[in-house]
Tab-separated table of C-alpha atoms and ligand atoms in Angstrom:
chain	number	residue	atom	x	y	z
A	231	MET	CA	-7.854	8.554	-3.828
A	232	LEU	CA	-4.629	7.305	-5.355
A	233	LEU	CA	-1.597	8.517	-3.445
A	234	HIS	CA	1.982	8.213	-4.718
A	235	ILE	CA	4.392	8.164	-1.776
A	236	GLN	CA	8.036	8.634	-2.660
A	237	ASN	CA	11.104	7.106	-1.015
A	238	VAL	CA	9.501	4.788	1.506
A	239	LEU	CA	12.754	2.840	1.142
A	240	THR	CA	16.174	4.263	0.242
A	241	ALA	CA	18.169	2.921	-2.720
A	242	GLU	CA	20.377	1.009	-0.241
A	243	GLN	CA	17.334	-0.568	1.433
A	244	VAL	CA	15.872	-1.547	-1.945
A	245	ALA	CA	19.204	-3.193	-2.896
A	246	HIS	CA	19.209	-5.035	0.445
A	247	CYS	CA	15.653	-6.286	-0.152
A	248	ARG	CA	16.423	-7.389	-3.688
A	249	GLY	CA	19.508	-9.321	-2.584
A	250	LYS	CA	17.559	-11.156	0.126
A	251	LEU	CA	14.558	-11.830	-2.116
A	252	ASP	CA	16.675	-13.125	-5.000
A	253	ALA	CA	18.269	-15.653	-2.629
A	254	ALA	CA	14.945	-16.720	-1.060
A	255	GLY	CA	12.703	-19.296	-2.708
A	256	TRP	CA	9.641	-17.920	-4.498
A	257	ALA	CA	6.456	-19.995	-4.282
A	258	ASP	CA	3.256	-20.040	-6.372
A	259	GLY	CA	1.300	-16.844	-5.631
A	260	ARG	CA	-2.049	-18.624	-5.804
A	261	LEU	CA	-1.423	-19.958	-2.286
A	262	THR	CA	-2.674	-16.717	-0.727
A	263	ALA	CA	-5.346	-15.773	-3.263
A	264	GLY	CA	-9.035	-15.947	-2.446
A	265	TYR	CA	-11.193	-18.431	-4.366
A	266	GLN	CA	-12.207	-15.949	-7.052
A	267	SER	CA	-8.864	-14.176	-7.487
A	268	ALA	CA	-6.898	-17.456	-7.653
A	269	LYS	CA	-8.277	-17.923	-11.158
A	270	ALA	CA	-6.859	-14.572	-12.279
A	271	LYS	CA	-3.539	-14.741	-10.430
A	272	ASN	CA	-0.301	-15.968	-12.003
A	273	ASN	CA	2.796	-14.828	-10.119
A	274	LEU	CA	5.381	-15.828	-7.552
A	275	GLN	CA	5.257	-14.982	-3.891
A	276	LEU	CA	7.387	-15.374	-0.781
A	277	PRO	CA	5.513	-17.478	1.847
A	278	ASP	CA	4.217	-15.110	4.538
A	279	ASP	CA	5.979	-16.999	7.329
A	280	HIS	CA	9.344	-17.038	5.518
A	281	PRO	CA	12.055	-15.436	7.718
A	282	VAL	CA	13.035	-13.111	4.855
A	283	ALA	CA	9.429	-11.883	4.565
A	284	ARG	CA	9.394	-11.171	8.308
A	285	GLU	CA	12.730	-9.326	8.231
A	286	LEU	CA	11.987	-7.228	5.148
A	287	GLY	CA	8.414	-6.658	6.295
A	288	ALA	CA	9.762	-4.964	9.428
A	289	LEU	CA	11.959	-2.757	7.223
A	290	VAL	CA	8.928	-1.736	5.153
A	291	LEU	CA	6.827	-0.979	8.253
A	292	ASP	CA	9.646	1.176	9.605
A	293	GLY	CA	9.788	3.113	6.322
A	294	LEU	CA	6.016	3.662	6.428
A	295	GLN	CA	6.137	5.008	9.954
A	296	ARG	CA	8.798	7.526	8.905
A	297	SER	CA	6.681	8.769	5.996
A	298	ALA	CA	4.540	11.733	7.053
A	299	MET	CA	2.624	11.488	3.776
A	300	PHE	CA	1.784	7.823	4.331
A	301	MET	CA	0.635	8.469	7.899
A	302	ALA	CA	-1.517	11.437	6.796
A	303	GLY	CA	-2.970	9.656	3.755
A	304	ALA	CA	-3.638	6.247	5.304
A	305	LEU	CA	-4.337	7.170	8.950
A	306	PRO	CA	-3.405	3.575	9.726
A	307	ARG	CA	-4.986	1.646	12.541
A	308	ARG	CA	-3.435	-1.667	11.550
A	309	ILE	CA	-1.097	-2.688	8.757
A	310	PHE	CA	-1.125	-6.242	7.457
A	311	PRO	CA	2.380	-7.798	7.618
A	312	PRO	CA	3.926	-6.889	4.208
A	313	LEU	CA	4.105	-9.657	1.591
A	314	PHE	CA	6.486	-9.891	-1.370
A	315	ASN	CA	5.870	-10.996	-4.928
A	316	CYS	CA	7.547	-11.332	-8.281
A	317	TYR	CA	6.082	-11.349	-11.786
A	318	ARG	CA	8.242	-12.849	-14.516
A	319	GLU	CA	7.788	-12.795	-18.275
A	320	GLY	CA	4.274	-13.865	-19.220
A	321	GLN	CA	2.915	-13.550	-15.676
A	322	SER	CA	0.049	-11.237	-14.704
A	323	PHE	CA	-2.867	-10.805	-12.315
A	324	GLY	CA	-6.231	-10.167	-13.972
A	325	TYR	CA	-8.900	-7.749	-12.740
A	326	HIS	CA	-10.012	-8.401	-9.164
A	327	VAL	CA	-11.052	-6.714	-5.932
A	328	ASP	CA	-8.951	-7.586	-2.876
A	329	ASN	CA	-10.511	-9.674	-0.101
A	330	ALA	CA	-12.376	-7.440	2.361
A	331	VAL	CA	-10.836	-9.117	5.391
A	332	ARG	CA	-7.388	-10.653	5.853
A	333	TYR	CA	-6.197	-12.906	8.653
A	334	PRO	CA	-2.502	-12.417	9.495
A	335	ARG	CA	-0.625	-15.691	9.983
A	336	THR	CA	2.405	-14.008	11.545
A	337	GLY	CA	3.041	-11.404	14.236
A	338	ASP	CA	1.579	-10.920	17.696
A	339	ASP	CA	-1.854	-9.686	16.636
A	340	ARG	CA	-3.589	-12.228	14.406
A	341	SER	CA	-7.054	-10.773	14.646
A	342	PRO	CA	-8.664	-9.958	11.283
A	343	VAL	CA	-7.652	-6.833	9.348
A	344	ARG	CA	-10.358	-5.028	7.364
A	345	THR	CA	-8.709	-3.970	4.107
A	346	ASP	CA	-9.619	-0.303	3.598
A	347	LEU	CA	-6.493	0.481	1.562
A	348	SER	CA	-4.202	-1.552	-0.654
A	349	ALA	CA	-0.544	-0.673	-1.099
A	350	THR	CA	2.133	-1.705	-3.580
A	351	LEU	CA	5.753	-0.800	-2.859
A	352	PHE	CA	7.821	-1.142	-6.023
A	353	LEU	CA	11.181	-2.896	-5.597
A	354	SER	CA	12.117	-2.979	-9.308
A	355	ASP	CA	12.863	0.147	-11.306
A	356	PRO	CA	10.691	0.772	-14.386
A	357	ASP	CA	13.594	0.157	-16.798
A	358	GLU	CA	14.037	-3.395	-15.460
A	359	TYR	CA	10.815	-4.651	-17.055
A	360	ASP	CA	8.218	-3.939	-19.728
A	361	GLY	CA	4.500	-4.365	-18.971
A	362	GLY	CA	3.649	-5.024	-15.331
A	363	GLU	CA	1.770	-1.762	-14.771
A	364	LEU	CA	-0.647	-1.783	-11.841
A	365	THR	CA	-3.891	-0.718	-13.506
A	366	ILE	CA	-6.455	0.700	-11.086
A	367	GLU	CA	-10.044	1.657	-11.860
A	368	ASP	CA	-11.489	4.320	-9.611
A	369	THR	CA	-14.298	6.817	-9.872
A	370	PHE	CA	-12.059	9.137	-11.917
A	371	GLY	CA	-11.155	6.530	-14.532
A	372	THR	CA	-8.384	4.030	-15.170
A	373	HIS	CA	-4.811	4.662	-14.015
A	374	ALA	CA	-1.694	2.713	-15.041
A	375	VAL	CA	0.905	2.909	-12.284
A	376	LYS	CA	4.604	2.036	-12.551
A	377	LEU	CA	6.826	3.732	-9.977
A	378	PRO	CA	10.541	3.970	-9.199
A	379	ALA	CA	11.917	1.346	-6.809
A	380	GLY	CA	11.328	2.474	-3.214
A	381	ASP	CA	8.082	4.326	-4.050
A	382	LEU	CA	4.608	3.238	-2.992
A	383	ILE	CA	1.097	3.585	-4.383
A	384	LEU	CA	-1.803	3.677	-1.952
A	385	TYR	CA	-5.297	3.037	-3.334
A	386	PRO	CA	-8.751	2.027	-2.097
A	387	ALA	CA	-8.910	-1.743	-1.604
A	388	SER	CA	-12.457	-1.574	-2.967
A	389	SER	CA	-11.206	-0.660	-6.454
A	390	LEU	CA	-10.915	-3.090	-9.356
A	391	HIS	CA	-7.259	-3.523	-10.276
A	392	ARG	CA	-4.898	-5.775	-12.192
A	393	VAL	CA	-1.211	-6.249	-12.954
A	394	GLU	CA	-0.541	-6.174	-16.699
A	395	PRO	CA	1.408	-9.082	-18.237
A	396	ILE	CA	5.188	-8.792	-18.075
A	397	VAL	CA	6.702	-8.805	-21.559
A	398	ARG	CA	10.358	-8.372	-20.521
A	399	GLY	CA	12.298	-8.760	-17.268
A	400	ALA	CA	10.811	-9.194	-13.808
A	401	ARG	CA	8.836	-7.007	-11.412
A	402	VAL	CA	9.484	-7.416	-7.695
A	403	ALA	CA	7.237	-5.641	-5.172
A	404	SER	CA	5.935	-5.662	-1.645
A	405	PHE	CA	2.178	-5.513	-1.156
A	406	PHE	CA	-0.076	-5.249	1.867
A	407	TRP	CA	-3.291	-3.785	3.220
A	408	ILE	CA	-4.198	-1.151	5.762
A	409	GLN	CA	-7.155	-0.894	8.088
A	410	SER	CA	-7.589	2.840	8.539
A	411	LEU	CA	-8.814	4.772	11.551
A	412	VAL	CA	-11.192	6.386	9.048
A	413	ARG	CA	-13.039	3.728	7.115
A	414	ASP	CA	-14.692	5.956	4.511
A	415	ASP	CA	-12.484	6.879	1.557
A	416	GLY	CA	-14.194	10.271	1.047
A	417	GLU	CA	-13.790	11.293	4.691
A	418	ARG	CA	-10.147	10.160	4.689
A	419	ARG	CA	-9.562	12.186	1.524
A	420	LEU	CA	-11.025	15.346	3.098
A	421	LEU	CA	-8.789	14.926	6.138
A	422	PHE	CA	-5.730	14.458	3.938
A	423	ASP	CA	-6.496	17.557	1.857
A	424	LEU	CA	-7.049	19.573	5.026
A	425	ASP	CA	-3.800	18.265	6.501
A	426	VAL	CA	-1.835	19.214	3.366
A	427	SER	CA	-3.329	22.739	3.436
A	428	ILE	CA	-2.498	23.132	7.118
A	429	GLN	CA	1.112	22.004	6.569
A	430	SER	CA	1.451	24.550	3.759
A	431	LEU	CA	-0.061	27.415	5.803
A	432	ASN	CA	2.146	26.433	8.709
A	433	GLN	CA	5.188	27.389	6.608
A	434	GLN	CA	3.762	30.855	6.019
A	435	MET	CA	1.854	31.876	9.167
A	436	ALA	CA	2.598	29.497	12.005
A	437	ASP	CA	1.352	31.873	14.714
A	438	ASP	CA	-1.905	32.958	13.076
A	439	PRO	CA	-4.904	32.247	15.391
A	440	ALA	CA	-6.953	31.224	12.334
A	441	LEU	CA	-4.453	28.441	11.692
A	442	VAL	CA	-4.794	27.226	15.279
A	443	GLN	CA	-8.543	27.121	14.694
A	444	LEU	CA	-8.084	25.186	11.453
A	445	VAL	CA	-5.878	22.626	13.203
A	446	GLY	CA	-8.681	22.298	15.749
A	447	VAL	CA	-11.166	21.620	12.957
A	448	TYR	CA	-8.872	18.886	11.604
A	449	HIS	CA	-8.649	17.148	14.950
A	450	ASN	CA	-12.325	17.486	15.686
A	451	LEU	CA	-13.219	15.947	12.318
A	452	LEU	CA	-10.680	13.173	12.922
A	453	ARG	CA	-12.167	12.573	16.384
A	454	ARG	CA	-15.650	12.448	14.867
A	455	TRP	CA	-14.712	9.971	12.129
A	456	THR	CA	-12.159	7.774	13.890
A	457	GLU	CA	-13.133	4.256	14.891
A	458	THR	CA	-10.790	2.265	17.115
B	572	LIG	NI1	-5.071	-7.053	-5.569
């Protein structure tokens, strides 16, 4: 499932991030790539232990926790500390699958994170650059994603994806991975669809006993499929 989540950051927060990132020193993105993906990767990245990455990462995590759609769609167990990258003219990242396991180098919990979901939070608006689409292949075909600054795309980390070459301007983004309470993408999708239906019915018939039963079904499925 591809999930577009709007307004994870406000326009003011995006401007704050951009100001800090522009002043920070970008490094070669290949530093954090796995052996295979390093060959395909050509971009700039903020070192994960850079104070600006830590500060803005906390801002991103706060935005995620405020997003009901993110929480319902990702059912996060752990979120990898957000990273930040920049693609300038001529830069791209060829087709790859993200590493299955990531080891955080910052934060209190440095135990491995299984990457069930990948996320890109756009920090440049689409009119700031040409090219730079995030192209994702899933079971329903190929999707080219370019979102307004402050919006996020959530997609299965198991999918093949690439960042198209930039032909004008620069694309700044935050990216990270999520280990979900529900490992299986199909089960997580069912829970999300059920949750959306329940929220909608809740507007119309909050006191209906059938809705109470449906909420029970949601939680009992979640209990069945959750791993902690
Ligand atoms: Ni990737």
